[in-house]
XYZ file of N, CA, C and O in Angstrom:
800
model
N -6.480 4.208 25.216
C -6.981 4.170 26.589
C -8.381 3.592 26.662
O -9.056 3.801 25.654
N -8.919 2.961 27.565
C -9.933 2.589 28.041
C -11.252 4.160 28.071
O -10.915 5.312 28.343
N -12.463 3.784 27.772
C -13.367 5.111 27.204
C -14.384 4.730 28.341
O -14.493 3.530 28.591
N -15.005 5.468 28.928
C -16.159 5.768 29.353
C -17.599 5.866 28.302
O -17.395 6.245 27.149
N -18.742 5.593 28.633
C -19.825 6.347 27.464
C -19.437 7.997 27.290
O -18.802 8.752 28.026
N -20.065 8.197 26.067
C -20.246 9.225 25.065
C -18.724 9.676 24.831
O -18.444 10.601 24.067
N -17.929 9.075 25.425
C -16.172 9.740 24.682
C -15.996 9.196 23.290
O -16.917 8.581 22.751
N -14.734 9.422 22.634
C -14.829 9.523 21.420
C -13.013 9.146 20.890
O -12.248 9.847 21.553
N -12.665 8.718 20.421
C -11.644 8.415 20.088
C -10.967 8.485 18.511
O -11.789 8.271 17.620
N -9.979 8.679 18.199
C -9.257 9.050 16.579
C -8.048 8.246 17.287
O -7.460 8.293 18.368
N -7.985 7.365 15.914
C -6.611 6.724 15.531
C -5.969 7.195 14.422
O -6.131 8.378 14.120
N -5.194 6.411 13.686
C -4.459 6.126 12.437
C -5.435 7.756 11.582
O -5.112 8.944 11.592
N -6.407 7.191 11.076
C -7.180 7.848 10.153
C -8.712 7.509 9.999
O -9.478 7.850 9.097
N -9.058 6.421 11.601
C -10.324 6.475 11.808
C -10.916 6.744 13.062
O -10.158 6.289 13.918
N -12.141 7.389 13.701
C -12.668 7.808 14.682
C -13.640 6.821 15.324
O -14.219 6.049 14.559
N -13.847 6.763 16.400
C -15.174 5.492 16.686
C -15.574 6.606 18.265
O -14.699 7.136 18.950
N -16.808 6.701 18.472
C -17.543 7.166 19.234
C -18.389 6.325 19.790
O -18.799 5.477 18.997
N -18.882 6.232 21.075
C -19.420 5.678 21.983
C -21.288 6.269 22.263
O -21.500 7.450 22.540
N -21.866 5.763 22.198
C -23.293 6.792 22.921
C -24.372 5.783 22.839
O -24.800 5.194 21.847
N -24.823 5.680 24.412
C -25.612 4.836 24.949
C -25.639 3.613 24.643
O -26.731 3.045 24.635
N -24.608 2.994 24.357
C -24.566 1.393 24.546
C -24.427 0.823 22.923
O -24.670 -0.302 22.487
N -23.927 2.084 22.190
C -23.718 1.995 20.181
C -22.299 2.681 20.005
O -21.789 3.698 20.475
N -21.914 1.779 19.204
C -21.003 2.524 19.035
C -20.731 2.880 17.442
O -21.131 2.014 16.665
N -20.081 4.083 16.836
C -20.235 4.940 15.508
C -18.518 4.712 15.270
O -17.601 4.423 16.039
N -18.599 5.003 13.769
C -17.316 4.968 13.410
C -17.093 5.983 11.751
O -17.719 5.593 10.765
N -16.559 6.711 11.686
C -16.314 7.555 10.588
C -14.662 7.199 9.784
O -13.877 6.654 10.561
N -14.188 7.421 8.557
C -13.138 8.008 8.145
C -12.419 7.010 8.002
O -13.145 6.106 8.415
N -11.375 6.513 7.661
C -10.756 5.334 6.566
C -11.569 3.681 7.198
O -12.023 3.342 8.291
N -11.432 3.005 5.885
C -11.860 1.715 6.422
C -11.184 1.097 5.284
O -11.921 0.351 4.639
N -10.090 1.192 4.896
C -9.609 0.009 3.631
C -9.586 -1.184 4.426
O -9.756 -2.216 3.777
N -9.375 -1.349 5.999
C -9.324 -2.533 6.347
C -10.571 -3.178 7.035
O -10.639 -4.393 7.224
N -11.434 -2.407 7.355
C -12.852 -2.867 7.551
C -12.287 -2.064 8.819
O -11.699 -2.965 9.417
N -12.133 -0.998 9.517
C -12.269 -0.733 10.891
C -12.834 0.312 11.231
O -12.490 1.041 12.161
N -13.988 0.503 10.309
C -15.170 1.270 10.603
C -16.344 0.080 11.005
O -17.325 0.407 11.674
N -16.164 -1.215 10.571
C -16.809 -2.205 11.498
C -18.703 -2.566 11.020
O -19.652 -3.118 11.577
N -18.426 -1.780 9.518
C -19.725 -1.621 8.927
C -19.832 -2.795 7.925
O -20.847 -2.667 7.240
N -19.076 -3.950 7.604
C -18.998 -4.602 6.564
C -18.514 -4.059 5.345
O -18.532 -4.759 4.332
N -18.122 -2.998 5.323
C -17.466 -2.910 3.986
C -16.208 -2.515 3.790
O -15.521 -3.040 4.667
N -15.315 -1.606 2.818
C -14.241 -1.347 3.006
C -14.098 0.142 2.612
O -12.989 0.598 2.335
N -15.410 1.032 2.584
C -15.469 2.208 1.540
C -15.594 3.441 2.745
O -16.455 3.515 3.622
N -14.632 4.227 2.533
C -14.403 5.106 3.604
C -15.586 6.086 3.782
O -16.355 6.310 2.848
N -15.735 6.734 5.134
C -17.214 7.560 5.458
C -16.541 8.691 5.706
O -15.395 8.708 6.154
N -17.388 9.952 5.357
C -17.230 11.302 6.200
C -18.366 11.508 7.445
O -18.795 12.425 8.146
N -18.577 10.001 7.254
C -20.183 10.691 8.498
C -20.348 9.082 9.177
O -20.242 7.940 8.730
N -20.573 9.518 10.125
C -20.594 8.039 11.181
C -21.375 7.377 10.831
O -22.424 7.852 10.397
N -21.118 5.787 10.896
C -22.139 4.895 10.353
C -21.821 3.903 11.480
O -20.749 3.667 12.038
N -23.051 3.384 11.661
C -23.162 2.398 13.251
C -22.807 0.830 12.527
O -22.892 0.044 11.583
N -22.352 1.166 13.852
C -21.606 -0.861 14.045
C -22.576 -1.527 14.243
O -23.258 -1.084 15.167
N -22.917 -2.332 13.822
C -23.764 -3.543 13.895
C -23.255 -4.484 14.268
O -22.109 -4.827 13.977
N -24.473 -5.411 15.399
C -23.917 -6.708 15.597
C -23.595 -6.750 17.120
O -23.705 -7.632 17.971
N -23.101 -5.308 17.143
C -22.929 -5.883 19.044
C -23.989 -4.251 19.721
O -24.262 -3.213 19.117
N -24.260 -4.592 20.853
C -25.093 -3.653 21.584
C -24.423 -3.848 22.826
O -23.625 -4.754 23.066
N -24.909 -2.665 23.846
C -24.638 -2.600 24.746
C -23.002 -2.939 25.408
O -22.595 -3.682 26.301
N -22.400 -2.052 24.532
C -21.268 -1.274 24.922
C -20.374 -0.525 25.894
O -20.339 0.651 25.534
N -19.821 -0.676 26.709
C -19.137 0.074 27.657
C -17.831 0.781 27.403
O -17.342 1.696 28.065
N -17.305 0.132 26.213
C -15.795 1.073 26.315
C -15.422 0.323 25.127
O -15.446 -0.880 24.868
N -14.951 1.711 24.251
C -14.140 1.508 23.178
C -13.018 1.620 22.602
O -13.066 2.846 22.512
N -11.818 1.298 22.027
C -10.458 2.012 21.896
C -10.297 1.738 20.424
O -10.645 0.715 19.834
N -9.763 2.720 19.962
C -8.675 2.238 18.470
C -7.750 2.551 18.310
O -7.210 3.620 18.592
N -7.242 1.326 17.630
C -5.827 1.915 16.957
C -5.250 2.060 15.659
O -6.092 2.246 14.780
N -4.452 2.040 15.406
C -4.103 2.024 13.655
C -5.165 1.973 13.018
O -6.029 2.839 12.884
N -5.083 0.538 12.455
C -6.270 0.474 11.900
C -7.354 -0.728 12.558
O -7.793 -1.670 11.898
N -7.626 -0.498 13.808
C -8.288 -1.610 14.346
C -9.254 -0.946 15.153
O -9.079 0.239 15.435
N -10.440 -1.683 15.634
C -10.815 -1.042 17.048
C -11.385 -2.362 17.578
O -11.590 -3.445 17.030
N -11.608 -1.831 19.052
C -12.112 -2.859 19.888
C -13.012 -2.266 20.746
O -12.905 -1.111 21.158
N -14.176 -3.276 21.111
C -15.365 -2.932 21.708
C -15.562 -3.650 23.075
O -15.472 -4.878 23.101
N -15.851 -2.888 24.314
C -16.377 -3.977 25.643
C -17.781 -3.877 25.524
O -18.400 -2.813 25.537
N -18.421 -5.338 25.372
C -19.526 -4.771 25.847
C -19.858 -5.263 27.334
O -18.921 -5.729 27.981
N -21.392 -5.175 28.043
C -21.450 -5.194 29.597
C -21.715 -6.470 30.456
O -21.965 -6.471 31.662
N -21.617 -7.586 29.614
C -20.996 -8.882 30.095
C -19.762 -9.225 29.896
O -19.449 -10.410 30.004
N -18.539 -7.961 29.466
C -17.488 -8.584 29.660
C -17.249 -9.228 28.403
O -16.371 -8.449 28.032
N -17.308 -9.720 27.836
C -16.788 -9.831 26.574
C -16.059 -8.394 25.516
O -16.230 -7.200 25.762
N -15.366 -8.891 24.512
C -14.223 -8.374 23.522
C -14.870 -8.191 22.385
O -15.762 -9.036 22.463
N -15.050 -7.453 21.040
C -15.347 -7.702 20.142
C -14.634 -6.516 19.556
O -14.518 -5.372 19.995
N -14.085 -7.197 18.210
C -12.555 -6.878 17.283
C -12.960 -6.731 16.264
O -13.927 -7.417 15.932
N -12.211 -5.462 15.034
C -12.677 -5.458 13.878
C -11.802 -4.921 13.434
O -10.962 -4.491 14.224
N -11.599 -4.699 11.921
C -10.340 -3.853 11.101
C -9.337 -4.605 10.606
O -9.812 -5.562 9.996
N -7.968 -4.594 10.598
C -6.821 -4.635 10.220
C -6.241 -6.077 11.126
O -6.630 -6.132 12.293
N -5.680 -6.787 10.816
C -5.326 -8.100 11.547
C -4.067 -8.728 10.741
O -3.872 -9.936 10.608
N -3.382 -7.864 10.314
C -2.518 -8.512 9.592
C -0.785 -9.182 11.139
O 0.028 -10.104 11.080
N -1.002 -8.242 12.051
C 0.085 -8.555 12.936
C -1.058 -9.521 14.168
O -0.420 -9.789 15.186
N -2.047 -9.868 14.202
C -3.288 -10.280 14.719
C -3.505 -9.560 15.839
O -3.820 -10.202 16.841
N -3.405 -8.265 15.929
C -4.113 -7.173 16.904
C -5.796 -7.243 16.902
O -6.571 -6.493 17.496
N -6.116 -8.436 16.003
C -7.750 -8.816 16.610
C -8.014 -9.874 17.503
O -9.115 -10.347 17.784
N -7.074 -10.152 17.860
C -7.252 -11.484 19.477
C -8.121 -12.738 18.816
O -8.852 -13.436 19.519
N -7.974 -12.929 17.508
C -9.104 -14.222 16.721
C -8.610 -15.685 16.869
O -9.226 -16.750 16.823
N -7.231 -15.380 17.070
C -6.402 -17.116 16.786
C -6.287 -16.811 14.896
O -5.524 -17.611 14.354
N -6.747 -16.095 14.227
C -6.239 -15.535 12.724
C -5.331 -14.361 12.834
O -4.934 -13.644 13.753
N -5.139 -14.444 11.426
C -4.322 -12.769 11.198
C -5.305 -12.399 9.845
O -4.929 -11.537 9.050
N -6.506 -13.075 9.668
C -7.269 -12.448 8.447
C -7.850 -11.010 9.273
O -8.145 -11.060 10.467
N -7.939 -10.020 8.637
C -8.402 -8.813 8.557
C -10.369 -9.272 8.508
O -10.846 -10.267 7.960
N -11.160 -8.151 9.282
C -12.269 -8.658 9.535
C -13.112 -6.873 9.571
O -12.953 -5.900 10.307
N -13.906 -7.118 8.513
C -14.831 -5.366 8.482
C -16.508 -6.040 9.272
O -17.557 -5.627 8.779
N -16.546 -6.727 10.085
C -17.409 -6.484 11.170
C -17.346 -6.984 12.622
O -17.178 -8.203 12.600
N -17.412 -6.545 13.776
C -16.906 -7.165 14.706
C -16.883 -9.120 15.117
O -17.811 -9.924 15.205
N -15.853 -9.231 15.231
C -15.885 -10.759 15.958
C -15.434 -10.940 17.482
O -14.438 -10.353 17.906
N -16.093 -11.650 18.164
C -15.757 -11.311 20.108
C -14.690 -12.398 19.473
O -14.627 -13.126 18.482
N -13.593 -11.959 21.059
C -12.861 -12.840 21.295
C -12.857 -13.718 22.310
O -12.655 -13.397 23.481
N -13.122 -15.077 21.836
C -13.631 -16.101 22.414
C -12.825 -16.542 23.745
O -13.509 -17.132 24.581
N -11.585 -16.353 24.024
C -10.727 -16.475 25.180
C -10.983 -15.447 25.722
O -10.103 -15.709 26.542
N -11.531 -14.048 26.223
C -12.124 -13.098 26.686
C -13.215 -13.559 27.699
O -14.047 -14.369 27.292
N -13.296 -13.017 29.252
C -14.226 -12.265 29.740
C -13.625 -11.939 31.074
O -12.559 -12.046 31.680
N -14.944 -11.452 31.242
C -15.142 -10.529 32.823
C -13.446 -9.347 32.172
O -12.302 -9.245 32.615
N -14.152 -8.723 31.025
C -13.204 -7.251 30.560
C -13.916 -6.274 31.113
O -15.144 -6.350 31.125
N -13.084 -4.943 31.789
C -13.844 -4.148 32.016
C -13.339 -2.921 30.948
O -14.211 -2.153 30.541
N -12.010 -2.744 30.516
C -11.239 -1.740 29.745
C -11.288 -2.544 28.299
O -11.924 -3.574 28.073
N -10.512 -1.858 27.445
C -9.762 -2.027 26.509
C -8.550 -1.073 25.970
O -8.921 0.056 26.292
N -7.297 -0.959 25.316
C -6.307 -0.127 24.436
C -5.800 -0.471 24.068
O -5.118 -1.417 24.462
N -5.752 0.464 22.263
C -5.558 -0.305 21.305
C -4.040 0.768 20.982
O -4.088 1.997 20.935
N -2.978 0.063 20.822
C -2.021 0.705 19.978
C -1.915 0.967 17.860
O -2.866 1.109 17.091
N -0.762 0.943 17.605
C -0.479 0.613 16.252
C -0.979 -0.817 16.108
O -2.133 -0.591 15.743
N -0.907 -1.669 16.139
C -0.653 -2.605 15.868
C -0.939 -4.034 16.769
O -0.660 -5.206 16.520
N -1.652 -3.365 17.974
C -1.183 -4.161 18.956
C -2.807 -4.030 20.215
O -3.659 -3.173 19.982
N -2.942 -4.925 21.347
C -4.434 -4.378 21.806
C -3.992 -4.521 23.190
O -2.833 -4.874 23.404
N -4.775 -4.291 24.124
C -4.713 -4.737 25.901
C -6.064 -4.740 25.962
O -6.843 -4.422 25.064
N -6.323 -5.129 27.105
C -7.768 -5.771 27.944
C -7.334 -5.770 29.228
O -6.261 -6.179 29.672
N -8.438 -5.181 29.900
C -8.414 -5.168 31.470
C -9.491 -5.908 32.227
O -10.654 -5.505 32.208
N -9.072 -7.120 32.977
C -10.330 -8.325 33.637
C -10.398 -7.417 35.024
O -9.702 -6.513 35.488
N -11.752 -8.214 35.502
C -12.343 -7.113 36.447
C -11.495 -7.819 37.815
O -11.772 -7.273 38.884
N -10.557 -8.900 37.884
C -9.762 -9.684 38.723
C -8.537 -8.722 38.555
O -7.597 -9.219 39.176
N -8.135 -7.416 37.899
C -6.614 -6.787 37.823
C -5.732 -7.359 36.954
O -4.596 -6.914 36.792
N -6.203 -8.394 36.332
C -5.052 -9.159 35.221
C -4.763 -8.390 33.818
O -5.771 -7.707 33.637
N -3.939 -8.196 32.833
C -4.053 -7.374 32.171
C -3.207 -8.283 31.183
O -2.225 -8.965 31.475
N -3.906 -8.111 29.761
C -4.386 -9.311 28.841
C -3.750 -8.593 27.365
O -4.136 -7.492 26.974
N -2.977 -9.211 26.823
C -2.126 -8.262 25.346
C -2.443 -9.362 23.970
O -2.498 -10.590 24.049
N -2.584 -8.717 23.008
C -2.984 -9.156 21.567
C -1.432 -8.702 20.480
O -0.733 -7.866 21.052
N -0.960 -9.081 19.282
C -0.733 -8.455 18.156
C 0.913 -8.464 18.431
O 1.665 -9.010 19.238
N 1.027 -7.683 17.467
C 2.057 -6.821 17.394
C 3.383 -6.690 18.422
O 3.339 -5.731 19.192
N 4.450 -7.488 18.492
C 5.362 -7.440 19.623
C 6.728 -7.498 19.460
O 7.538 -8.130 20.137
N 6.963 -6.616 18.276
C 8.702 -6.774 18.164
C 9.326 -5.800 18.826
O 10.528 -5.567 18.695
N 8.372 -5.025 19.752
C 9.187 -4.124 20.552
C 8.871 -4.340 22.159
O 9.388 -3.710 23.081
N 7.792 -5.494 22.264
C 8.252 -6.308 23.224
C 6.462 -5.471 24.127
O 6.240 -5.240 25.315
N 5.875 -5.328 23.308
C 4.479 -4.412 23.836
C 3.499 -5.086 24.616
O 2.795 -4.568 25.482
N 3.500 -6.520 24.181
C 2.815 -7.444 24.574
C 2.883 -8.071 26.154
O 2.072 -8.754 26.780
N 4.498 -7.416 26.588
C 4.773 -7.850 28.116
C 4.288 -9.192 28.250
O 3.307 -9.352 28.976
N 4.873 -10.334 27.597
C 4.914 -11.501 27.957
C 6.138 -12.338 27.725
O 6.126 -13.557 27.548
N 7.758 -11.151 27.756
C 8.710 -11.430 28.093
C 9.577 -12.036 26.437
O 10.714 -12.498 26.346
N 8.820 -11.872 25.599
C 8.889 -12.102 23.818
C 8.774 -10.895 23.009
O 8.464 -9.724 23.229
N 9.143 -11.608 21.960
C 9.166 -10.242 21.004
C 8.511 -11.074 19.482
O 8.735 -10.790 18.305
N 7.702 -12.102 20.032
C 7.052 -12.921 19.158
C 5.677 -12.146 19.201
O 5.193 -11.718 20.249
N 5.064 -12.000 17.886
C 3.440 -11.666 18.085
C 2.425 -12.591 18.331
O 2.581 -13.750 17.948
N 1.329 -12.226 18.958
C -0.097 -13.433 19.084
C -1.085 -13.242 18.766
O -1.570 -12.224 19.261
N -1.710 -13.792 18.091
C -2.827 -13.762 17.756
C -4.008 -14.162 18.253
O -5.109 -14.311 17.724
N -3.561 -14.334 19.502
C -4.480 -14.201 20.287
C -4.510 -14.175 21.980
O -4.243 -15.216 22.580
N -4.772 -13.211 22.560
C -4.442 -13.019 24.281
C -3.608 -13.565 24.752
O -3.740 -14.789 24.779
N -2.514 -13.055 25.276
C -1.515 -13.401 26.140
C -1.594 -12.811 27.777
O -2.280 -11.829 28.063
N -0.878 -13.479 28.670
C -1.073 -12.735 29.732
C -0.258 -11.447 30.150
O 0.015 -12.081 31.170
N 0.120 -10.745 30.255
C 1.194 -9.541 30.904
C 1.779 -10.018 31.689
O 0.984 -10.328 32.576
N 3.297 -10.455 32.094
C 3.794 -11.161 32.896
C 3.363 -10.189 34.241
O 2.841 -9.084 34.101
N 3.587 -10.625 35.184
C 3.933 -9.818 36.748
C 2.882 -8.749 37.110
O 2.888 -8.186 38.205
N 2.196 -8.557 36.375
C 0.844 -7.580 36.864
C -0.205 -7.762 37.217
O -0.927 -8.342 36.406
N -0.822 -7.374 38.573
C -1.852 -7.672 39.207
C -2.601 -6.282 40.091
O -2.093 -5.217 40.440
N -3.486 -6.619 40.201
C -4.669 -5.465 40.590
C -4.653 -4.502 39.970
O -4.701 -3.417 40.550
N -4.585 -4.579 38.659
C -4.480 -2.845 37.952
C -5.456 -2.955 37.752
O -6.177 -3.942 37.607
N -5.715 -1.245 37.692
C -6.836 -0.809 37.470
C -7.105 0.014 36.254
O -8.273 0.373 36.107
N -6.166 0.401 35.291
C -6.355 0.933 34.003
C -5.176 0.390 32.403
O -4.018 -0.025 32.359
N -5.838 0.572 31.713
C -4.455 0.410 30.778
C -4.845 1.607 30.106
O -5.781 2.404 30.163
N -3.515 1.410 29.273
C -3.562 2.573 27.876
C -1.957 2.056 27.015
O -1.025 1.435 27.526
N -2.060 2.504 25.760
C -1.209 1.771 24.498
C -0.840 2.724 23.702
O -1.713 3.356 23.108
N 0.686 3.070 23.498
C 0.992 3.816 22.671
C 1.304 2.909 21.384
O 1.065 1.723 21.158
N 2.002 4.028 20.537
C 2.412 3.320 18.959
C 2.763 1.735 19.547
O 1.911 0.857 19.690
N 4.087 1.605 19.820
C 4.481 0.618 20.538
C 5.017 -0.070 21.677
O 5.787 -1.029 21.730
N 4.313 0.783 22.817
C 4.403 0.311 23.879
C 3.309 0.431 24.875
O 2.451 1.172 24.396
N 2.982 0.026 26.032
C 2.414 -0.273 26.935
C 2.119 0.224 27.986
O 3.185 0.464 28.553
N 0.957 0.656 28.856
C 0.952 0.548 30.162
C 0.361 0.717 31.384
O 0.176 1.923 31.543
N -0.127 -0.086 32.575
C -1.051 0.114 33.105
C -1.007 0.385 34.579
O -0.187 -0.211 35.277
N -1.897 1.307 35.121
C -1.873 1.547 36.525
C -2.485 0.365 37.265
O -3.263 -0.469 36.801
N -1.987 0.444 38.514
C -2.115 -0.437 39.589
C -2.693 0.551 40.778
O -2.505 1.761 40.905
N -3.538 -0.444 41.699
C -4.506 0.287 42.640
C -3.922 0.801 43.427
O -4.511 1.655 44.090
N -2.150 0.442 43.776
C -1.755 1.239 44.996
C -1.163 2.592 44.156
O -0.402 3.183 44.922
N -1.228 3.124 43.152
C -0.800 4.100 42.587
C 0.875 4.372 41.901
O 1.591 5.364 41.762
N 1.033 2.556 41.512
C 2.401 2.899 40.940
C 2.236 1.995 39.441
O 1.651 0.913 39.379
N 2.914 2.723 38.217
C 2.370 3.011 37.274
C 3.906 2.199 36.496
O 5.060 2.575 36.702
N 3.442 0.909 35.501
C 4.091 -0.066 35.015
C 4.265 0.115 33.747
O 3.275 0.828 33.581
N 4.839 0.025 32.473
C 5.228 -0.162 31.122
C 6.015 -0.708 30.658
O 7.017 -1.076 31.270
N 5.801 -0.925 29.447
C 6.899 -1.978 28.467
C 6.646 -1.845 27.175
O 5.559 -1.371 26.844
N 7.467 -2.182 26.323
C 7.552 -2.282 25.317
C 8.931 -1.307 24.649
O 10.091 -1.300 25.061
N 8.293 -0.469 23.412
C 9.314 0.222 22.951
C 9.427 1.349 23.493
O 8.579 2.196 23.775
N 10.786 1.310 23.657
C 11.572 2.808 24.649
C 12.937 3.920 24.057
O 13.792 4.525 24.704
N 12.647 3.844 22.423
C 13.499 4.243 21.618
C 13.485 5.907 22.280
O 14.552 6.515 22.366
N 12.657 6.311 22.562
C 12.768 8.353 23.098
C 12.226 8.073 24.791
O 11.549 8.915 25.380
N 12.608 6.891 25.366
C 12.350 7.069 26.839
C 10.859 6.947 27.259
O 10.420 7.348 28.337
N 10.289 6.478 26.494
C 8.818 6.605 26.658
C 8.382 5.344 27.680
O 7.182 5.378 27.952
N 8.972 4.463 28.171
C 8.738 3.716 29.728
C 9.111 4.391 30.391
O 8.585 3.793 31.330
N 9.842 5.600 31.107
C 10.251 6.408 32.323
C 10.719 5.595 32.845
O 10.588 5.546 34.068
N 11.431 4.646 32.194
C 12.502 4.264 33.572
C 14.174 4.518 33.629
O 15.133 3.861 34.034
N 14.007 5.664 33.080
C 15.338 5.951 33.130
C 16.283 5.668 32.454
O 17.404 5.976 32.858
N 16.119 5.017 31.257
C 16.518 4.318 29.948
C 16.331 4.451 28.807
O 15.613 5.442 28.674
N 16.652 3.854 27.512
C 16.322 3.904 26.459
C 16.486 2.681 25.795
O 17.020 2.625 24.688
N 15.915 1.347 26.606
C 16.169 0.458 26.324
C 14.459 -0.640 26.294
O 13.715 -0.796 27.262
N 14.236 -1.303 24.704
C 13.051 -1.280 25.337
C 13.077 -2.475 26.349
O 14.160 -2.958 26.680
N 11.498 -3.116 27.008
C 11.111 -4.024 27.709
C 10.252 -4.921 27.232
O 9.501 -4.682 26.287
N 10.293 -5.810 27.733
C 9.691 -7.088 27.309
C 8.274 -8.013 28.420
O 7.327 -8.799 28.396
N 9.261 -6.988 29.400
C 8.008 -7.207 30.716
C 7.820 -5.400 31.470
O 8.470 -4.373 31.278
N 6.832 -5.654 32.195
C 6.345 -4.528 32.816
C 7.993 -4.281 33.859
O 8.751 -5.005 34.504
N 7.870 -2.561 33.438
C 9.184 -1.953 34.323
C 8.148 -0.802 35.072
O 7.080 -0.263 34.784
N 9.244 -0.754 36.348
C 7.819 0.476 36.633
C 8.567 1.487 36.591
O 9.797 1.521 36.614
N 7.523 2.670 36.502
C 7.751 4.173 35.934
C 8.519 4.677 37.252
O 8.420 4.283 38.415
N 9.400 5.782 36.621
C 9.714 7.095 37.707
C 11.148 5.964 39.008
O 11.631 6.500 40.005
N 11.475 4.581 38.618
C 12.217 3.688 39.300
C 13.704 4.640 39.291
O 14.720 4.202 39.831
């Protein structure tokens, strides 16, 4: 999900915390997604370097992602399905922005996989998509930003293991991806490839 300052977030087996415009990261980093340059795991938070002034952070597996307050992306960790939005799938232990990025106000990061929220309602997918998470109607992965087919004016996202999904301003609530235990609510168990809306 998309973070406010001073919230705090746990993925996979690493934590990243938010506070005053820094953001901290503790507990596995074999893939660099503690975001410190190295790969040697912490019991105690050690600050990200490189980007300042921060608004919202998410992680996932083994990745995280940073907004900072011009709207820009910046990606670190694990990139092997390219859940770092680089145009690579190399794995990266200090943040890199993503250069097709701005005017972001959110971010959420799944397993494997990322979203971005533009301050226009467009809602923006990275990585990981054989269960179709990416909502751009494929089950191909990207490595770098795709659009969400059919969604406009939302106002939040959030990302499970492998699937998707974001609210919209009139209060009706969209997902996709994988739906193996019903987890899009639409009444199915079938996954999606584009946004289905909930509770249909």
């Amino acid at each position: 999900p998309s973070t406010t300052p001073g919230n705090s977030l746990t993925a996979s087996a690493h934590s990243l915390v938010l506070d005053n415009g820094k953001a901290w990261a503790w507990g596995a980093d074999r893939n660099g997604q503690l975001g410190d340059g190295g790969s040697t795991d912490s019991r105690i938070p050690l600050a990200i370097g490189g980007v300042d002034n921060i608004i919202a952070i998410a992680s996932g597996g083994s990745h995280s992602l940073a907004v900072t307050a011009d709207g820009k992306v910046w990606a670190w960790g694990a990139n092997a399905s390219g859940q770092l939005g680089t145009g690579t799938n190399a794995d990266s232990a200090v943040p890199i922005e993503i250069a097709t990025l701005s005017g972001i106000t959110a971010v959420a990061a799944g397993e494997d996989h990322s979203l971005a929220l533009s301050s226009d309602g467009r809602v923006w997918a990275w990585g990981e998509n054989s269960s179709g998470q990416l909502g751009d109607g494929t089950t191909v992965n990207s490595n770098s930003p795709v659009r969400v087919e059919s969604l406009t004016d939302i106002v939040a996202v959030a990302a499970g293991k492998v699937h998707s999904m974001a609210l919209a301003r009139d209060g009706t609530l969209w997902s996709w991806g994988g739906n193996y235990n019903g987890q899009l609510g639409d009444g199915t168990v079938a996954n999606a490839t584009r946004p289905v809306r909930v509770g249909r």
